[in-house]
PDB file of N, CA and C in Angstrom:
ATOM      1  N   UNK A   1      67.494 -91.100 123.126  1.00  0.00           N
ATOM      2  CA  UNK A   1      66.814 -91.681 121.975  1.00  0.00           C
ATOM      3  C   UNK A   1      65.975 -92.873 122.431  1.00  0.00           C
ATOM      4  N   UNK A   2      64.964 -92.717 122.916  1.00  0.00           N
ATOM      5  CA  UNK A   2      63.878 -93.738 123.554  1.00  0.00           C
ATOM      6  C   UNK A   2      64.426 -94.866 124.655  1.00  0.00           C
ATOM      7  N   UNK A   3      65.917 -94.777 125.201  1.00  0.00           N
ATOM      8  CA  UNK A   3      65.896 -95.555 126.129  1.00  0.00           C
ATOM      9  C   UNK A   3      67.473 -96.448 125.260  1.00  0.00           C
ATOM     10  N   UNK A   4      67.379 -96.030 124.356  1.00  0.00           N
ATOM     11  CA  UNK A   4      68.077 -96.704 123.215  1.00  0.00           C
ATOM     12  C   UNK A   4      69.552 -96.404 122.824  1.00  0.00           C
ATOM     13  N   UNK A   5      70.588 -97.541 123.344  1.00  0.00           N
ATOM     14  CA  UNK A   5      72.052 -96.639 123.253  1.00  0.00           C
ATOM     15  C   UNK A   5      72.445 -97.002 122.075  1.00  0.00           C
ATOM     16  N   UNK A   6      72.909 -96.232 121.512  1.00  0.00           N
ATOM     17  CA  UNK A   6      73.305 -96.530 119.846  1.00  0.00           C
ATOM     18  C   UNK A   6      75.714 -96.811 120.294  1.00  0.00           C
ATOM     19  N   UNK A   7      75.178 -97.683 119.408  1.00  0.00           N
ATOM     20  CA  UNK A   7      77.142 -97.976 119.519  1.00  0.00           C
ATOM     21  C   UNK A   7      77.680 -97.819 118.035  1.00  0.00           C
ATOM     22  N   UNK A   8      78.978 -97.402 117.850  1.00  0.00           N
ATOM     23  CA  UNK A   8      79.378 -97.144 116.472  1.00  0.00           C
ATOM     24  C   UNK A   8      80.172 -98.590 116.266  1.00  0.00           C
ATOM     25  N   UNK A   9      79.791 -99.151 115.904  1.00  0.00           N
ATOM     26  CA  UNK A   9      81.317-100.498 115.250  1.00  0.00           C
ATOM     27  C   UNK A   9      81.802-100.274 113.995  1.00  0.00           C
ATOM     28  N   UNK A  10      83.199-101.010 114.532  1.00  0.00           N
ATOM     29  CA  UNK A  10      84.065-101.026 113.506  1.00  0.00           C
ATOM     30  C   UNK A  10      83.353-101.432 112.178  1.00  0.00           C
ATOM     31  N   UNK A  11      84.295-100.755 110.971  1.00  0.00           N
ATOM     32  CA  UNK A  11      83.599-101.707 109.786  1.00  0.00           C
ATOM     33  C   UNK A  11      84.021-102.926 109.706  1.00  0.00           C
ATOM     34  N   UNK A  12      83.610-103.512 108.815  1.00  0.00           N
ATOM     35  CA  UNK A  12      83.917-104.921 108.561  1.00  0.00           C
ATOM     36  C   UNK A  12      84.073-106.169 109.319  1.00  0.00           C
ATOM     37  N   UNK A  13      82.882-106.079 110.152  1.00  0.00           N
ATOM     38  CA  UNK A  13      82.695-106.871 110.953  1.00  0.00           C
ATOM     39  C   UNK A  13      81.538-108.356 110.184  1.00  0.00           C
ATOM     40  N   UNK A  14      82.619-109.622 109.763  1.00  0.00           N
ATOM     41  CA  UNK A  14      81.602-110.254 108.816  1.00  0.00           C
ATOM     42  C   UNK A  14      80.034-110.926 109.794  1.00  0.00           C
ATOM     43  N   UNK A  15      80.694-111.403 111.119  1.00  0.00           N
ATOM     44  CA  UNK A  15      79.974-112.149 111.774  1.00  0.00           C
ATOM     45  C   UNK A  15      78.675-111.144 112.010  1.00  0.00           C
ATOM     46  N   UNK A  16      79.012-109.834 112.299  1.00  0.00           N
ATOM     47  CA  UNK A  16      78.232-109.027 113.667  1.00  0.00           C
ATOM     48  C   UNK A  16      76.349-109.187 112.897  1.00  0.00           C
ATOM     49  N   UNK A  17      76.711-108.764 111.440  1.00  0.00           N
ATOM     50  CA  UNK A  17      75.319-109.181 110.963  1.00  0.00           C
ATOM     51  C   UNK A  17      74.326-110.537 110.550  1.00  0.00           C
ATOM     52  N   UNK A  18      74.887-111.636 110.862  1.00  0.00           N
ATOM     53  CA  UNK A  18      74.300-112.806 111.318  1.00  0.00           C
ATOM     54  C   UNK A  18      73.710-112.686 112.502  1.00  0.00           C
ATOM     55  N   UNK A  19      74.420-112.474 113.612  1.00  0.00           N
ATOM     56  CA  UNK A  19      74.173-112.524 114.782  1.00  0.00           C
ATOM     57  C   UNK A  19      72.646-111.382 115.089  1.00  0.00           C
ATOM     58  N   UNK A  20      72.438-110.263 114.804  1.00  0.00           N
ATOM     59  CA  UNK A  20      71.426-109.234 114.700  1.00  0.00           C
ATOM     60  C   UNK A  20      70.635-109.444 113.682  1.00  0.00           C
ATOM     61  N   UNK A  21      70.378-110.399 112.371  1.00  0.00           N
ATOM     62  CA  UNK A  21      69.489-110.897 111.663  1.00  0.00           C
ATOM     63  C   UNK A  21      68.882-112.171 112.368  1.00  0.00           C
ATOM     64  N   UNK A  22      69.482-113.083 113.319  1.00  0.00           N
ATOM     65  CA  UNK A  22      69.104-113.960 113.676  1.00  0.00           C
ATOM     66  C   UNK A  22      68.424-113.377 114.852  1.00  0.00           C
ATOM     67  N   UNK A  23      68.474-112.655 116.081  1.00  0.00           N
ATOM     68  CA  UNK A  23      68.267-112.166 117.053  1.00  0.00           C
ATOM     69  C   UNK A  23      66.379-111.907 116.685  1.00  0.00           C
ATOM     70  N   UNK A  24      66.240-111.182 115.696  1.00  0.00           N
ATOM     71  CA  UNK A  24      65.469-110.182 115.199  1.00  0.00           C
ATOM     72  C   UNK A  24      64.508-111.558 114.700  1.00  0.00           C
ATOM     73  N   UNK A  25      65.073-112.395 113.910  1.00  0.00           N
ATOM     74  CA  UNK A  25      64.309-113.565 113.319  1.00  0.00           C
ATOM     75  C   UNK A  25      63.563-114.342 114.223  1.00  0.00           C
ATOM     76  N   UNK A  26      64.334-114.523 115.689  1.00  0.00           N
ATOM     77  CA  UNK A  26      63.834-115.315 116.415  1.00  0.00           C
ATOM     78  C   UNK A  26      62.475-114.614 117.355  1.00  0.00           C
ATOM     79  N   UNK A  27      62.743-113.201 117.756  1.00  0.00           N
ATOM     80  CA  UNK A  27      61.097-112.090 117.853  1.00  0.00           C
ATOM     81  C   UNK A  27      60.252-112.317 117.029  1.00  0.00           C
ATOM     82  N   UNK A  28      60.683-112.334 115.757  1.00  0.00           N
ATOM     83  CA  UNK A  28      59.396-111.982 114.732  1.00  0.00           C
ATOM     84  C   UNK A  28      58.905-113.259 114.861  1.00  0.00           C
ATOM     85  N   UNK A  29      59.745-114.702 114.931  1.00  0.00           N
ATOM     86  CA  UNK A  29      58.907-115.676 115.227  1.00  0.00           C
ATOM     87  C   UNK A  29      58.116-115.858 116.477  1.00  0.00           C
ATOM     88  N   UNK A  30      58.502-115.267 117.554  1.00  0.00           N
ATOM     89  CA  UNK A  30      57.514-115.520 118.422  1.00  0.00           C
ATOM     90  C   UNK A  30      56.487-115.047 118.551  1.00  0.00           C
ATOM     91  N   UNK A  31      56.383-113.863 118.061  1.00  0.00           N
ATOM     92  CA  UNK A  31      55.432-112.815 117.718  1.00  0.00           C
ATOM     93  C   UNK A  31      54.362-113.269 116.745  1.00  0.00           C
ATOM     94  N   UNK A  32      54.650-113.732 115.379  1.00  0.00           N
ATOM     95  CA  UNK A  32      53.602-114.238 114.568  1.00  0.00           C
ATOM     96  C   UNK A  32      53.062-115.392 115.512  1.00  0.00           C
ATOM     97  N   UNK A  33      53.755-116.411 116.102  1.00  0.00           N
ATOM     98  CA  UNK A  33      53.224-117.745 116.769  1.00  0.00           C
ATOM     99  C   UNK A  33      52.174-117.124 117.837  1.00  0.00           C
ATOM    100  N   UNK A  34      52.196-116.032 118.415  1.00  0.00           N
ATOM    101  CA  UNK A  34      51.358-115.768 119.393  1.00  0.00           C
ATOM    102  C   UNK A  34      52.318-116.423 120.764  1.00  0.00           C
ATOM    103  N   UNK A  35      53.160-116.433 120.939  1.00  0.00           N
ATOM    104  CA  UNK A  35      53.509-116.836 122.076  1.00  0.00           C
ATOM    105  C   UNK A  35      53.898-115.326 122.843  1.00  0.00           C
ATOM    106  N   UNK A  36      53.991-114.175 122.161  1.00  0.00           N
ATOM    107  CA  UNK A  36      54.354-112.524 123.267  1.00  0.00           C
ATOM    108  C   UNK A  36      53.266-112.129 121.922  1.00  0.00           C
ATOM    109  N   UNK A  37      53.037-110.993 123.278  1.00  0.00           N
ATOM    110  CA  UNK A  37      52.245-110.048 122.343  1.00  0.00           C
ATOM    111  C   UNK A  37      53.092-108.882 121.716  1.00  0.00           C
ATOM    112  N   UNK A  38      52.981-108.128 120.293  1.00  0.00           N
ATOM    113  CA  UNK A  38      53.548-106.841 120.078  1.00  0.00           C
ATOM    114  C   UNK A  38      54.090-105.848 120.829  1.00  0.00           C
ATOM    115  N   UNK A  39      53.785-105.688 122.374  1.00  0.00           N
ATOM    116  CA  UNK A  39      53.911-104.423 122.464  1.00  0.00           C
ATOM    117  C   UNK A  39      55.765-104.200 123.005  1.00  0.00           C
ATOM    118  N   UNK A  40      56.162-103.113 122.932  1.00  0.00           N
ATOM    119  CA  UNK A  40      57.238-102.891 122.891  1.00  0.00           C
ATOM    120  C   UNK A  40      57.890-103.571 124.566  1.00  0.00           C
ATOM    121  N   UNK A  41      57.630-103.417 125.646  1.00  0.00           N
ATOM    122  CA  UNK A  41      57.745-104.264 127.119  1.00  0.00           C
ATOM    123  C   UNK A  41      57.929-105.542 126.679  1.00  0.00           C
ATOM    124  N   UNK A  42      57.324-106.536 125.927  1.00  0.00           N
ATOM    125  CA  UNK A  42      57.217-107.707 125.787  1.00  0.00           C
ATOM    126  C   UNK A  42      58.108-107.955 124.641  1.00  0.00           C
ATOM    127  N   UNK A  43      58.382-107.123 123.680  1.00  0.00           N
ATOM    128  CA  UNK A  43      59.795-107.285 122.838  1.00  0.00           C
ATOM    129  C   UNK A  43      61.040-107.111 123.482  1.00  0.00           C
ATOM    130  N   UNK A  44      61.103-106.403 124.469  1.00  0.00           N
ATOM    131  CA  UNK A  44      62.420-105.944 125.031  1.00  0.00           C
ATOM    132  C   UNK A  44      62.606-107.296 126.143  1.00  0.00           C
ATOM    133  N   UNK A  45      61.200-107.926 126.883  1.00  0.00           N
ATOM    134  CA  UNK A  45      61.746-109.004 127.582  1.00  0.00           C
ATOM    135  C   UNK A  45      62.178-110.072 126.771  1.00  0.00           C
ATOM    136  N   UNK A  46      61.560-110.139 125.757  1.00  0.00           N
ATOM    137  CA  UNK A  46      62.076-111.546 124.777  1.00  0.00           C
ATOM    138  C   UNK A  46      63.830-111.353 124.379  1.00  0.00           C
ATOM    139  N   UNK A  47      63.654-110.000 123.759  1.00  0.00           N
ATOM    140  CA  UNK A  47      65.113-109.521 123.990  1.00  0.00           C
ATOM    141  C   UNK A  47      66.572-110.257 124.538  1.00  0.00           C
ATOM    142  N   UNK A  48      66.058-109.619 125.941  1.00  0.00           N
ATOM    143  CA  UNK A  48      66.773-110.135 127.453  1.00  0.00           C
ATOM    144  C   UNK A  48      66.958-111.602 127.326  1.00  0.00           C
ATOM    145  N   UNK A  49      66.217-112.063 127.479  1.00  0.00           N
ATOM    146  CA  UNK A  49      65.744-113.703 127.283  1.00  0.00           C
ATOM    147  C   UNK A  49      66.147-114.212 126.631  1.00  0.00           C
ATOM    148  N   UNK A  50      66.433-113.679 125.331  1.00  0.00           N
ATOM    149  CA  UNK A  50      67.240-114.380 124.059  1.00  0.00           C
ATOM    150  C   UNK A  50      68.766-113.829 124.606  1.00  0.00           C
ATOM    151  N   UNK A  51      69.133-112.711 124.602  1.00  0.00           N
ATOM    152  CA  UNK A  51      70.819-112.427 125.244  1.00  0.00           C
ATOM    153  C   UNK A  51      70.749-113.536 126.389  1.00  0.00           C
ATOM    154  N   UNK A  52      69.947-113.890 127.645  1.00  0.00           N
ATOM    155  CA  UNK A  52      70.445-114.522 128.669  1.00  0.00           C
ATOM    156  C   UNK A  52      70.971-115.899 128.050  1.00  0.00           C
ATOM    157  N   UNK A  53      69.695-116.395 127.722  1.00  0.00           N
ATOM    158  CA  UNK A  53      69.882-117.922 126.377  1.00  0.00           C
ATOM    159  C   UNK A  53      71.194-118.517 125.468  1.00  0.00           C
ATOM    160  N   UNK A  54      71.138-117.116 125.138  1.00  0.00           N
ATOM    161  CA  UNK A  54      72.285-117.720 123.854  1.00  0.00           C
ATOM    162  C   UNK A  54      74.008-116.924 124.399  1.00  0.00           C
ATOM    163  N   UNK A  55      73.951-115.806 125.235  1.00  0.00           N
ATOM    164  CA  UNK A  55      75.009-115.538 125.633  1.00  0.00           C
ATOM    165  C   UNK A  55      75.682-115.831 126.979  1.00  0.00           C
TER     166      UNK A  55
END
């Protein structure tokens, strides 16, 4: 599926969707600012970058 591993989690996980709304929040901001461009290479390094950062 494009490179893309899908994982099943448990339900009721309260935290897990903070953590993947914020992830996502912090792309879309860099993206409108012009600091990466759109294309999918440059989302996946910001990605990385944000896991190295914050984890």
């Amino acid at each position: 599926m494009g490179g893309v591993t899908l994982l099943k989690l448990p339900a009721r996980i309260p935290n897990l969707n903070n953590h993947a709304e914020r992830r996502v929040r912090s792309v879309e901001e860099e993206v409108r600012s012009g600091v990466i461009q759109a294309g999918e290479s440059a989302i996946r390094k910001v990605f990385n970058e944000y896991d190295t950062h914050y984890h």
